[in-house]
Amino acid sequence: KGAVLFSNDKGKTWEILHDFGHPVIYLALHPTNPSILYASVIDSEEGDIYVTEDLHNGAFSSWNRLASPPRTEGHPFNIHVLGDGTLVSTYSGRIDGTGSFTESSGVFVSTDGGNSWEDRSDSNMTRWTKDIYISEFTDDWYVGVFSHWGAFPNEVGGLYRSQDQGMTWEVLGDFYR
């Protein structure tokens, strides 16, 4: 149902760190501050990225919901924290009442701790973006996009690469999914 668990004895026993009440799909530690942890929580109304800045308090840590990136509808997927504290997140697909994907997906960047976000999505990423991988060797960003159903164009799945932190994208392969 959405709890994040932790263990202090190498996995023999587990405690609840925080129960969000909705699925948690991804976690990211801040690279320079081990008291900061981000969680991607999925729900069309309460889903977004949440942060604690007092992880050292374990089950007594407090969590805050970050601002929602533009266009998104509560389906964050991956979250990465770059060395300078910049947040990079993908938001994945959301299906509306008619069974079509909404334009709420993509790649988003925050340079102010999640108070505001910039949409760095390619136009083909707006319906069903999945994983992002950020190379530690080249700083290239790789994003997997699924082809979707519903609104045209829907054959946009593929592997995308950016060499300028999402400002421009190139398709490396037009894979369906």
Coordinates of N, CA and C in Angstrom, one line a residue:
K1 N 0.8 -1.2 0.0 CA 0.0 0.0 0.0 C 0.8 1.3 0.0
G2 N 2.2 1.2 0.1 CA 3.0 2.4 0.0 C 3.9 2.7 1.1
A3 N 4.2 1.7 1.9 CA 5.2 2.0 3.0 C 6.6 1.8 2.5
V4 N 7.5 2.6 3.1 CA 8.9 2.5 2.9 C 9.5 1.9 4.1
L5 N 10.2 0.8 4.0 CA 10.7 0.1 5.2 C 12.2 0.2 5.3
F6 N 12.7 0.0 6.5 CA 14.2 0.1 6.7 C 14.6 -1.0 7.7
S7 N 15.8 -1.4 7.7 CA 16.4 -2.4 8.6 C 17.7 -1.9 9.1
N8 N 17.9 -2.2 10.4 CA 19.2 -1.8 11.1 C 20.0 -3.1 11.4
D9 N 19.5 -4.2 10.9 CA 20.2 -5.5 11.2 C 20.4 -6.3 10.0
K10 N 20.7 -5.7 8.9 CA 21.0 -6.4 7.6 C 19.8 -7.2 7.1
G11 N 18.6 -6.7 7.3 CA 17.4 -7.3 6.8 C 16.8 -8.4 7.6
K12 N 17.3 -8.6 8.8 CA 16.6 -9.7 9.7 C 15.3 -9.2 10.1
T13 N 15.2 -7.9 10.5 CA 13.9 -7.3 10.9 C 13.7 -6.0 10.2
W14 N 12.5 -5.6 10.0 CA 12.1 -4.4 9.3 C 11.2 -3.5 10.1
E15 N 11.3 -2.2 9.9 CA 10.5 -1.2 10.5 C 9.9 -0.3 9.4
I16 N 8.8 0.3 9.6 CA 8.2 1.3 8.7 C 8.9 2.6 8.8
L17 N 9.5 3.1 7.8 CA 10.1 4.4 7.8 C 9.0 5.5 7.6
H18 N 8.1 5.2 6.6 CA 6.9 6.1 6.4 C 5.9 5.4 5.5
D19 N 4.6 5.5 5.9 CA 3.6 4.9 5.1 C 2.8 6.0 4.3
F20 N 3.0 6.0 3.0 CA 2.4 7.1 2.2 C 1.0 6.7 1.8
G21 N 0.6 5.5 2.0 CA -0.8 5.1 1.6 C -1.0 4.9 0.2
H22 N 0.0 5.0 -0.6 CA 0.0 4.9 -2.1 C 1.3 4.2 -2.5
P23 N 1.4 3.6 -3.7 CA 2.6 2.9 -4.1 C 3.8 3.9 -4.2
V24 N 4.9 3.4 -3.7 CA 6.2 4.1 -3.8 C 7.0 3.3 -4.8
I25 N 7.4 4.0 -5.9 CA 8.1 3.3 -7.0 C 9.5 3.5 -7.1
Y26 N 10.0 4.6 -6.4 CA 11.5 4.9 -6.6 C 11.9 5.7 -5.4
L27 N 13.2 5.5 -5.0 CA 13.8 6.3 -3.9 C 15.1 6.8 -4.4
A28 N 15.5 8.0 -3.9 CA 16.8 8.5 -4.2 C 17.4 9.3 -3.0
L29 N 18.6 8.9 -2.7 CA 19.3 9.6 -1.6 C 20.1 10.8 -2.2
H30 N 20.2 11.8 -1.4 CA 21.0 13.0 -1.8 C 22.4 12.6 -1.8
P31 N 23.2 12.9 -2.8 CA 24.6 12.4 -2.8 C 25.6 13.0 -1.8
T32 N 25.2 14.2 -1.3 CA 26.1 14.8 -0.3 C 25.5 15.0 1.1
N33 N 24.2 14.7 1.2 CA 23.6 14.8 2.5 C 22.8 13.5 2.8
P34 N 23.3 12.6 3.6 CA 22.6 11.4 3.8 C 21.3 11.5 4.7
S35 N 21.0 12.7 5.1 CA 19.7 12.9 5.8 C 18.5 13.2 4.9
I36 N 18.9 13.4 3.6 CA 17.8 13.7 2.6 C 17.5 12.5 1.7
L37 N 16.2 12.1 1.7 CA 15.8 11.0 0.9 C 14.5 11.5 0.1
Y38 N 14.5 11.2 -1.2 CA 13.3 11.5 -2.0 C 12.6 10.2 -2.3
A39 N 11.2 10.3 -2.4 CA 10.4 9.1 -2.7 C 9.4 9.5 -3.8
S40 N 9.3 8.7 -4.9 CA 8.3 8.9 -5.9 C 7.0 8.1 -5.5
V41 N 6.0 8.8 -5.2 CA 4.7 8.2 -4.8 C 3.7 8.4 -5.9
I42 N 3.0 7.3 -6.2 CA 2.1 7.3 -7.4 C 0.6 7.3 -6.9
D43 N -0.1 8.3 -7.3 CA -1.5 8.4 -7.1 C -2.0 9.7 -7.9
S44 N -3.1 9.5 -8.6 CA -3.6 10.7 -9.4 C -3.9 11.9 -8.6
E45 N -4.2 11.8 -7.3 CA -4.4 13.0 -6.5 C -3.3 13.3 -5.5
E46 N -2.8 12.4 -4.9 CA -1.8 12.6 -3.8 C -0.4 12.2 -4.3
G47 N -0.2 11.7 -5.5 CA 1.1 11.3 -6.0 C 1.9 12.5 -6.4
D48 N 3.2 12.4 -6.1 CA 4.2 13.3 -6.5 C 5.5 12.9 -5.8
I49 N 6.5 13.7 -5.8 CA 7.8 13.4 -5.2 C 7.7 14.0 -3.8
Y50 N 8.1 13.2 -2.8 CA 8.1 13.6 -1.4 C 9.6 13.6 -0.9
V51 N 9.9 14.4 0.1 CA 11.3 14.5 0.6 C 11.2 14.5 2.1
T52 N 12.2 13.8 2.7 CA 12.5 14.0 4.1 C 13.9 14.6 4.2
E53 N 14.1 15.5 5.1 CA 15.5 16.1 5.4 C 16.0 15.6 6.7
D54 N 15.3 14.7 7.4 CA 15.7 14.2 8.7 C 15.6 12.7 8.7
L55 N 16.2 12.1 7.6 CA 16.1 10.6 7.5 C 16.8 9.9 8.7
H56 N 17.8 10.6 9.3 CA 18.4 10.0 10.5 C 17.5 9.8 11.7
N57 N 16.3 10.4 11.6 CA 15.3 10.1 12.7 C 14.4 8.9 12.4
G58 N 14.7 8.2 11.3 CA 14.1 6.9 11.1 C 12.6 7.1 11.0
A59 N 11.8 6.2 11.7 CA 10.4 6.3 11.7 C 9.8 7.6 12.2
F60 N 10.6 8.4 12.8 CA 10.1 9.7 13.3 C 10.4 10.9 12.3
S61 N 11.0 10.5 11.1 CA 11.3 11.5 10.1 C 10.0 12.2 9.6
S62 N 10.1 13.4 9.2 CA 8.9 14.1 8.6 C 9.1 14.2 7.1
W63 N 8.0 14.2 6.4 CA 8.0 14.1 4.9 C 7.2 15.3 4.4
N64 N 7.7 15.9 3.3 CA 6.9 17.0 2.6 C 6.8 16.7 1.1
R65 N 5.6 17.0 0.6 CA 5.4 16.9 -0.8 C 6.0 18.1 -1.6
L66 N 6.8 17.8 -2.6 CA 7.3 18.8 -3.4 C 6.3 19.4 -4.4
A67 N 6.6 20.5 -5.0 CA 5.7 21.1 -6.0 C 5.6 20.1 -7.2
S68 N 4.4 20.2 -7.8 CA 4.2 19.3 -9.0 C 4.8 19.9 -10.2
P69 N 5.5 19.2 -11.0 CA 6.0 19.7 -12.3 C 4.8 20.1 -13.2
P70 N 5.0 20.9 -14.2 CA 3.9 21.3 -15.1 C 3.4 20.1 -15.8
R71 N 2.1 20.1 -16.1 CA 1.4 19.0 -16.8 C 1.2 17.7 -16.1
T72 N 1.9 17.5 -15.1 CA 1.9 16.1 -14.5 C 0.6 15.9 -13.7
E73 N 0.3 14.6 -13.5 CA -0.9 14.2 -12.9 C -0.6 13.1 -11.9
G74 N 0.4 13.2 -11.1 CA 0.6 12.3 -9.9 C 1.3 11.0 -10.2
H75 N 2.0 10.9 -11.3 CA 2.6 9.6 -11.6 C 4.2 9.7 -11.8
P76 N 4.9 10.2 -10.7 CA 6.3 10.3 -10.8 C 6.9 8.9 -11.0
F77 N 8.0 8.7 -11.7 CA 8.6 7.4 -11.8 C 10.0 7.5 -11.2
N78 N 11.0 7.8 -12.0 CA 12.4 7.8 -11.5 C 12.7 9.2 -11.0
I79 N 13.6 9.2 -10.0 CA 14.1 10.5 -9.5 C 15.6 10.3 -9.2
H80 N 16.4 11.3 -9.7 CA 17.8 11.3 -9.5 C 18.2 12.6 -9.0
V81 N 19.2 12.6 -8.1 CA 19.8 13.8 -7.5 C 21.2 13.9 -8.0
L82 N 21.5 15.0 -8.8 CA 22.8 15.2 -9.3 C 23.7 15.7 -8.2
G83 N 25.0 15.7 -8.5 CA 26.0 16.1 -7.5 C 25.8 17.5 -6.9
D84 N 25.2 18.4 -7.7 CA 25.0 19.8 -7.3 C 23.6 20.0 -6.6
G85 N 22.9 18.8 -6.5 CA 21.6 18.9 -5.8 C 20.4 19.1 -6.8
T86 N 20.7 19.2 -8.1 CA 19.7 19.3 -9.1 C 18.9 18.0 -9.1
L87 N 17.5 18.1 -9.2 CA 16.6 16.9 -9.2 C 16.2 16.7 -10.7
V88 N 16.3 15.4 -11.1 CA 15.9 15.0 -12.4 C 14.9 13.9 -12.2
S89 N 13.7 14.1 -12.8 CA 12.6 13.1 -12.6 C 11.9 12.8 -13.9
T90 N 11.5 11.5 -14.0 CA 10.5 11.2 -15.1 C 9.2 11.1 -14.4
Y91 N 8.1 11.5 -15.1 CA 6.8 11.2 -14.8 C 6.2 10.3 -15.9
S92 N 5.5 9.2 -15.5 CA 5.1 8.2 -16.4 C 3.7 8.4 -16.8
G93 N 3.2 7.5 -17.6 CA 1.9 7.6 -18.2 C 0.7 7.6 -17.2
R94 N -0.4 8.2 -17.6 CA -1.6 8.2 -16.8 C -2.7 8.1 -17.9
I95 N -3.6 7.1 -17.6 CA -4.8 6.9 -18.5 C -6.0 7.5 -18.0
D96 N -6.7 8.3 -18.9 CA -7.9 9.0 -18.4 C -9.1 8.0 -18.5
G97 N -10.3 8.5 -18.2 CA -11.5 7.8 -18.2 C -11.9 7.1 -19.5
T98 N -11.4 7.6 -20.6 CA -11.7 7.0 -21.9 C -10.7 5.9 -22.3
G99 N -9.7 5.7 -21.5 CA -8.7 4.7 -21.8 C -7.5 5.3 -22.6
S100 N -7.4 6.6 -22.8 CA -6.3 7.2 -23.5 C -5.3 7.8 -22.5
F101 N -4.1 7.8 -23.0 CA -3.0 8.4 -22.2 C -3.1 10.0 -22.2
T102 N -3.0 10.6 -21.0 CA -3.0 12.0 -21.0 C -1.6 12.6 -21.2
E103 N -1.4 13.8 -21.6 CA -0.1 14.4 -21.8 C 0.5 14.9 -20.5
S104 N 0.7 14.0 -19.6 CA 1.2 14.3 -18.3 C 2.6 13.7 -18.0
S105 N 3.2 13.2 -19.0 CA 4.4 12.4 -18.8 C 5.6 13.2 -19.3
G106 N 6.8 12.8 -18.9 CA 8.0 13.5 -19.5 C 9.2 13.5 -18.5
V107 N 10.1 14.4 -18.8 CA 11.4 14.6 -18.0 C 11.3 16.0 -17.4
F108 N 11.6 16.1 -16.1 CA 11.5 17.4 -15.5 C 12.7 17.6 -14.6
V109 N 13.1 18.9 -14.5 CA 14.3 19.2 -13.8 C 14.0 20.3 -12.8
S110 N 14.6 20.2 -11.6 CA 14.4 21.3 -10.6 C 15.8 21.6 -10.0
T111 N 16.1 22.9 -10.0 CA 17.4 23.3 -9.5 C 17.3 24.0 -8.1
D112 N 16.0 24.0 -7.6 CA 15.8 24.7 -6.3 C 15.1 23.7 -5.3
G113 N 15.5 22.5 -5.3 CA 15.0 21.5 -4.3 C 13.6 21.1 -4.5
G114 N 13.1 21.2 -5.7 CA 11.7 20.8 -5.9 C 10.6 21.8 -5.7
N115 N 11.0 23.1 -5.5 CA 10.1 24.2 -5.4 C 9.4 24.5 -6.7
S116 N 10.2 24.4 -7.8 CA 9.7 24.6 -9.1 C 10.4 23.6 -10.1
W117 N 9.8 23.4 -11.2 CA 10.3 22.4 -12.2 C 10.3 23.0 -13.6
E118 N 11.3 22.5 -14.4 CA 11.3 22.9 -15.8 C 11.0 21.6 -16.6
D119 N 10.2 21.7 -17.6 CA 9.8 20.6 -18.5 C 10.9 20.5 -19.5
R120 N 11.7 19.4 -19.5 CA 12.7 19.1 -20.5 C 12.4 18.0 -21.4
S121 N 11.1 17.8 -21.6 CA 10.6 16.6 -22.4 C 10.7 16.9 -23.9
D122 N 11.0 15.9 -24.6 CA 10.8 15.9 -26.1 C 9.3 15.8 -26.3
S123 N 8.8 16.3 -27.4 CA 7.4 16.3 -27.7 C 6.8 14.8 -27.7
N124 N 7.7 13.8 -28.0 CA 7.2 12.4 -28.0 C 7.3 11.8 -26.6
M125 N 7.6 12.5 -25.6 CA 7.7 12.0 -24.2 C 6.5 12.3 -23.4
T126 N 5.5 13.0 -23.9 CA 4.4 13.5 -23.1 C 3.3 12.5 -22.7
R127 N 3.4 11.3 -23.2 CA 2.3 10.4 -22.9 C 2.8 9.1 -22.1
W128 N 4.0 8.6 -22.3 CA 4.3 7.4 -21.6 C 5.9 7.2 -21.5
T129 N 6.5 8.1 -20.7 CA 7.9 8.1 -20.5 C 8.1 7.1 -19.3
K130 N 9.2 6.4 -19.4 CA 9.5 5.4 -18.3 C 10.9 5.8 -17.6
D131 N 11.9 5.0 -17.7 CA 13.1 5.1 -17.0 C 14.0 6.2 -17.6
I132 N 14.8 6.8 -16.7 CA 15.9 7.7 -17.2 C 17.1 7.2 -16.5
Y133 N 18.2 7.1 -17.3 CA 19.5 6.7 -16.8 C 20.4 7.9 -17.1
I134 N 21.2 8.3 -16.1 CA 22.1 9.4 -16.3 C 23.5 8.8 -16.1
S135 N 24.3 8.9 -17.2 CA 25.6 8.3 -17.2 C 26.6 9.1 -16.3
E136 N 27.2 8.4 -15.4 CA 28.2 9.0 -14.5 C 29.5 9.3 -15.3
F137 N 29.7 8.7 -16.4 CA 30.9 8.8 -17.2 C 30.9 9.9 -18.3
T138 N 29.7 10.1 -18.9 CA 29.6 11.1 -19.9 C 28.6 12.2 -19.7
D139 N 27.8 12.1 -18.6 CA 26.7 13.0 -18.3 C 25.6 12.9 -19.3
D140 N 25.6 12.0 -20.2 CA 24.5 11.8 -21.2 C 23.2 11.3 -20.4
W141 N 22.1 11.7 -20.8 CA 20.8 11.2 -20.3 C 20.2 10.3 -21.3
Y142 N 19.7 9.1 -20.8 CA 19.0 8.2 -21.7 C 17.6 7.9 -21.1
V143 N 16.6 8.0 -22.0 CA 15.2 7.9 -21.5 C 14.5 6.9 -22.4
G144 N 13.8 6.0 -21.7 CA 13.0 5.0 -22.4 C 11.5 5.5 -22.5
V145 N 11.0 5.5 -23.7 CA 9.6 6.0 -24.0 C 8.9 4.8 -24.6
F146 N 7.7 4.6 -24.1 CA 6.8 3.5 -24.6 C 5.9 4.2 -25.6
S147 N 5.6 3.4 -26.7 CA 4.5 3.8 -27.6 C 3.2 3.6 -26.8
H148 N 2.2 4.5 -27.0 CA 1.0 4.5 -26.3 C -0.2 4.3 -27.2
W149 N -1.4 4.2 -26.6 CA -2.6 4.1 -27.4 C -3.5 5.3 -27.1
G150 N -4.4 5.6 -28.0 CA -5.3 6.7 -27.8 C -4.9 7.8 -28.8
A151 N -4.5 9.0 -28.4 CA -4.3 10.1 -29.2 C -3.0 9.9 -30.1
F152 N -3.1 10.4 -31.3 CA -2.0 10.4 -32.3 C -1.0 11.5 -31.9
P153 N 0.3 11.3 -32.1 CA 0.9 10.1 -32.7 C 1.2 9.1 -31.6
N154 N 1.0 7.9 -31.8 CA 1.2 6.9 -30.8 C 2.4 5.9 -31.0
E155 N 3.0 6.0 -32.1 CA 4.2 5.1 -32.4 C 5.4 5.9 -32.1
V156 N 5.6 6.4 -30.9 CA 6.7 7.2 -30.6 C 7.7 6.6 -29.6
G157 N 7.5 5.3 -29.3 CA 8.4 4.6 -28.4 C 9.8 4.6 -28.9
G158 N 10.7 4.6 -28.0 CA 12.1 4.5 -28.4 C 13.1 4.8 -27.2
L159 N 14.3 4.8 -27.5 CA 15.4 5.2 -26.6 C 15.9 6.5 -27.1
Y160 N 15.8 7.5 -26.2 CA 16.2 8.9 -26.5 C 17.4 9.2 -25.7
R161 N 18.3 10.1 -26.2 CA 19.5 10.5 -25.6 C 19.6 12.1 -25.6
S162 N 20.0 12.6 -24.5 CA 20.3 14.0 -24.5 C 21.8 14.2 -24.0
Q163 N 22.5 15.1 -24.7 CA 23.9 15.4 -24.2 C 24.0 16.7 -23.7
D164 N 22.8 17.4 -23.4 CA 22.8 18.7 -22.8 C 21.8 18.9 -21.8
Q165 N 21.7 17.9 -20.9 CA 20.8 17.8 -19.8 C 19.3 18.1 -20.1
G166 N 18.9 17.4 -21.2 CA 17.5 17.5 -21.6 C 17.0 18.7 -22.4
M167 N 18.0 19.5 -22.8 CA 17.6 20.7 -23.7 C 17.2 20.2 -25.1
T168 N 17.9 19.2 -25.6 CA 17.6 18.6 -26.9 C 17.7 17.1 -26.8
W169 N 17.0 16.4 -27.6 CA 17.0 14.9 -27.6 C 17.2 14.4 -29.0
E170 N 17.8 13.2 -29.1 CA 17.9 12.5 -30.3 C 17.4 11.0 -30.0
V171 N 16.7 10.5 -31.1 CA 16.2 9.1 -30.9 C 17.3 8.1 -31.4
L172 N 17.7 7.2 -30.5 CA 18.7 6.2 -30.8 C 18.1 5.0 -31.4
G173 N 16.9 4.8 -31.1 CA 16.2 3.6 -31.7 C 14.7 3.8 -31.5
D174 N 13.9 3.5 -32.5 CA 12.5 3.7 -32.4 C 11.8 2.4 -32.1
F175 N 12.1 1.9 -30.9 CA 11.5 0.7 -30.4 C 10.1 0.9 -29.9
Y176 N 9.2 0.0 -30.2 CA 7.8 0.2 -29.8 C 7.6 0.3 -28.3
R177 N 8.2 -0.6 -27.5 CA 8.2 -0.5 -26.1 C 9.6 -0.9 -25.6

